[in-house]
Every structure is written in C-alpha cells, then in structure tokens.
C-alpha cells in the first residue's frame, strides 16, 4: 500500500510541476509519476527535507525539484527535435 501511495503523491507532484511550468500539458500520467519521483529525489537532495511531507516526500522541495526536471526535459527534447 505504501508503494501505491508514493506513486500517487509522485504523480500529483509531477502534475503540479507541469501546471506551474505550463510545459506539462502533453505529459501523460506515467511521465507525471516519473517527473514527480525524480523531482522529489532531486529537490530533497538539493534543498533538504523541510516543510510538510506526504508519503516520505517533503512537498515543497519535491515540487521545486520536479519543476527543474520538467524544464530540463522540455529543453532537452526541444533540442533533440530541432
């Protein structure tokens, strides 16, 4: 059950990051989960684990990390498709 909860929260974090950057409109739910989980890891590695947390993920650093992941992914894919 804990894995399912982690995937749901990761997906929500990825969804929020996509909405904040306005670059996540074409992202599917799997991409949202991946962006949220990778973003949570990156954000907590860079910023620590402050603020409220759900499913073992500090929400504010996780959202900031997911925004970074979405932006980097968008720019890399834009360069590849050019």
PDB file of C-alpha atoms in Angstrom:
ATOM      1  CA  UNK A   1       0.000   0.000   0.000  1.00  0.00           C
ATOM      2  CA  UNK A   2       2.893   2.349   0.724  1.00  0.00           C
ATOM      3  CA  UNK A   3       4.218   1.985  -2.840  1.00  0.00           C
ATOM      4  CA  UNK A   4       0.826   2.916  -4.264  1.00  0.00           C
ATOM      5  CA  UNK A   5       0.641   5.980  -2.015  1.00  0.00           C
ATOM      6  CA  UNK A   6       4.157   7.016  -3.112  1.00  0.00           C
ATOM      7  CA  UNK A   7       3.204   6.682  -6.794  1.00  0.00           C
ATOM      8  CA  UNK A   8       0.032   8.731  -6.287  1.00  0.00           C
ATOM      9  CA  UNK A   9       1.872  11.541  -4.470  1.00  0.00           C
ATOM     10  CA  UNK A  10       4.676  11.427  -7.075  1.00  0.00           C
ATOM     11  CA  UNK A  11       2.090  11.763  -9.836  1.00  0.00           C
ATOM     12  CA  UNK A  12       0.483  14.734  -8.118  1.00  0.00           C
ATOM     13  CA  UNK A  13       3.863  16.408  -7.648  1.00  0.00           C
ATOM     14  CA  UNK A  14       4.624  15.874 -11.354  1.00  0.00           C
ATOM     15  CA  UNK A  15       1.191  17.232 -12.296  1.00  0.00           C
ATOM     16  CA  UNK A  16       1.731  20.346 -10.186  1.00  0.00           C
ATOM     17  CA  UNK A  17       5.173  20.870 -11.758  1.00  0.00           C
ATOM     18  CA  UNK A  18       3.674  20.542 -15.247  1.00  0.00           C
ATOM     19  CA  UNK A  19       0.969  23.080 -14.440  1.00  0.00           C
ATOM     20  CA  UNK A  20       3.450  25.534 -12.891  1.00  0.00           C
ATOM     21  CA  UNK A  21       5.778  25.397 -15.887  1.00  0.00           C
ATOM     22  CA  UNK A  22       2.956  25.274 -18.470  1.00  0.00           C
ATOM     23  CA  UNK A  23       5.069  22.650 -20.236  1.00  0.00           C
ATOM     24  CA  UNK A  24       3.404  19.544 -18.878  1.00  0.00           C
ATOM     25  CA  UNK A  25       0.263  19.656 -20.995  1.00  0.00           C
ATOM     26  CA  UNK A  26       1.368  16.780 -23.173  1.00  0.00           C
ATOM     27  CA  UNK A  27       2.743  14.702 -20.290  1.00  0.00           C
ATOM     28  CA  UNK A  28       0.841  11.534 -19.519  1.00  0.00           C
ATOM     29  CA  UNK A  29       0.280  10.085 -16.095  1.00  0.00           C
ATOM     30  CA  UNK A  30       3.390   7.879 -16.291  1.00  0.00           C
ATOM     31  CA  UNK A  31       5.536  10.906 -17.144  1.00  0.00           C
ATOM     32  CA  UNK A  32       3.939  12.805 -14.244  1.00  0.00           C
ATOM     33  CA  UNK A  33       4.812   9.992 -11.842  1.00  0.00           C
ATOM     34  CA  UNK A  34       8.399   9.799 -13.121  1.00  0.00           C
ATOM     35  CA  UNK A  35       8.837  13.587 -13.019  1.00  0.00           C
ATOM     36  CA  UNK A  36       7.377  13.684  -9.519  1.00  0.00           C
ATOM     37  CA  UNK A  37       9.535  10.884  -8.140  1.00  0.00           C
ATOM     38  CA  UNK A  38      12.758  12.074  -9.794  1.00  0.00           C
ATOM     39  CA  UNK A  39      11.894  15.647  -8.832  1.00  0.00           C
ATOM     40  CA  UNK A  40      11.287  14.611  -5.230  1.00  0.00           C
ATOM     41  CA  UNK A  41      14.676  12.936  -5.100  1.00  0.00           C
ATOM     42  CA  UNK A  42      16.418  15.913  -6.743  1.00  0.00           C
ATOM     43  CA  UNK A  43      14.630  18.548  -4.688  1.00  0.00           C
ATOM     44  CA  UNK A  44      15.313  16.814  -1.395  1.00  0.00           C
ATOM     45  CA  UNK A  45      18.946  16.191  -2.362  1.00  0.00           C
ATOM     46  CA  UNK A  46      19.447  19.880  -3.170  1.00  0.00           C
ATOM     47  CA  UNK A  47      17.178  21.564  -0.628  1.00  0.00           C
ATOM     48  CA  UNK A  48      16.709  19.086   2.210  1.00  0.00           C
ATOM     49  CA  UNK A  49      13.508  17.789   3.734  1.00  0.00           C
ATOM     50  CA  UNK A  50      11.854  20.892   5.166  1.00  0.00           C
ATOM     51  CA  UNK A  51       8.173  21.713   5.016  1.00  0.00           C
ATOM     52  CA  UNK A  52       5.180  19.395   5.050  1.00  0.00           C
ATOM     53  CA  UNK A  53       5.625  15.847   3.822  1.00  0.00           C
ATOM     54  CA  UNK A  54       3.433  13.083   2.425  1.00  0.00           C
ATOM     55  CA  UNK A  55       4.482   9.511   1.648  1.00  0.00           C
ATOM     56  CA  UNK A  56       8.017  10.284   2.800  1.00  0.00           C
ATOM     57  CA  UNK A  57       8.432  13.203   0.370  1.00  0.00           C
ATOM     58  CA  UNK A  58       8.865  16.802   1.529  1.00  0.00           C
ATOM     59  CA  UNK A  59       6.345  18.578  -0.667  1.00  0.00           C
ATOM     60  CA  UNK A  60       7.927  21.987  -1.304  1.00  0.00           C
ATOM     61  CA  UNK A  61      11.450  20.766  -2.192  1.00  0.00           C
ATOM     62  CA  UNK A  62       9.866  17.945  -4.220  1.00  0.00           C
ATOM     63  CA  UNK A  63       7.754  20.349  -6.287  1.00  0.00           C
ATOM     64  CA  UNK A  64      10.775  22.601  -6.894  1.00  0.00           C
ATOM     65  CA  UNK A  65      12.819  19.567  -7.959  1.00  0.00           C
ATOM     66  CA  UNK A  66      10.015  18.368 -10.252  1.00  0.00           C
ATOM     67  CA  UNK A  67       9.809  21.807 -11.877  1.00  0.00           C
ATOM     68  CA  UNK A  68      13.552  21.567 -12.581  1.00  0.00           C
ATOM     69  CA  UNK A  69      13.099  18.067 -14.046  1.00  0.00           C
ATOM     70  CA  UNK A  70      10.197  19.161 -16.281  1.00  0.00           C
ATOM     71  CA  UNK A  71      12.085  22.225 -17.558  1.00  0.00           C
ATOM     72  CA  UNK A  72      15.300  20.312 -18.246  1.00  0.00           C
ATOM     73  CA  UNK A  73      13.372  17.552 -20.003  1.00  0.00           C
ATOM     74  CA  UNK A  74      11.462  20.085 -22.097  1.00  0.00           C
ATOM     75  CA  UNK A  75      14.634  21.888 -23.189  1.00  0.00           C
ATOM     76  CA  UNK A  76      16.490  18.649 -23.961  1.00  0.00           C
ATOM     77  CA  UNK A  77      13.594  17.333 -26.045  1.00  0.00           C
ATOM     78  CA  UNK A  78      13.297  20.702 -27.819  1.00  0.00           C
ATOM     79  CA  UNK A  79      17.000  20.489 -28.771  1.00  0.00           C
ATOM     80  CA  UNK A  80      16.642  16.898 -29.988  1.00  0.00           C
ATOM     81  CA  UNK A  81      13.563  17.674 -32.088  1.00  0.00           C
ATOM     82  CA  UNK A  82      15.134  20.742 -33.679  1.00  0.00           C
TER      83      UNK A  82
END
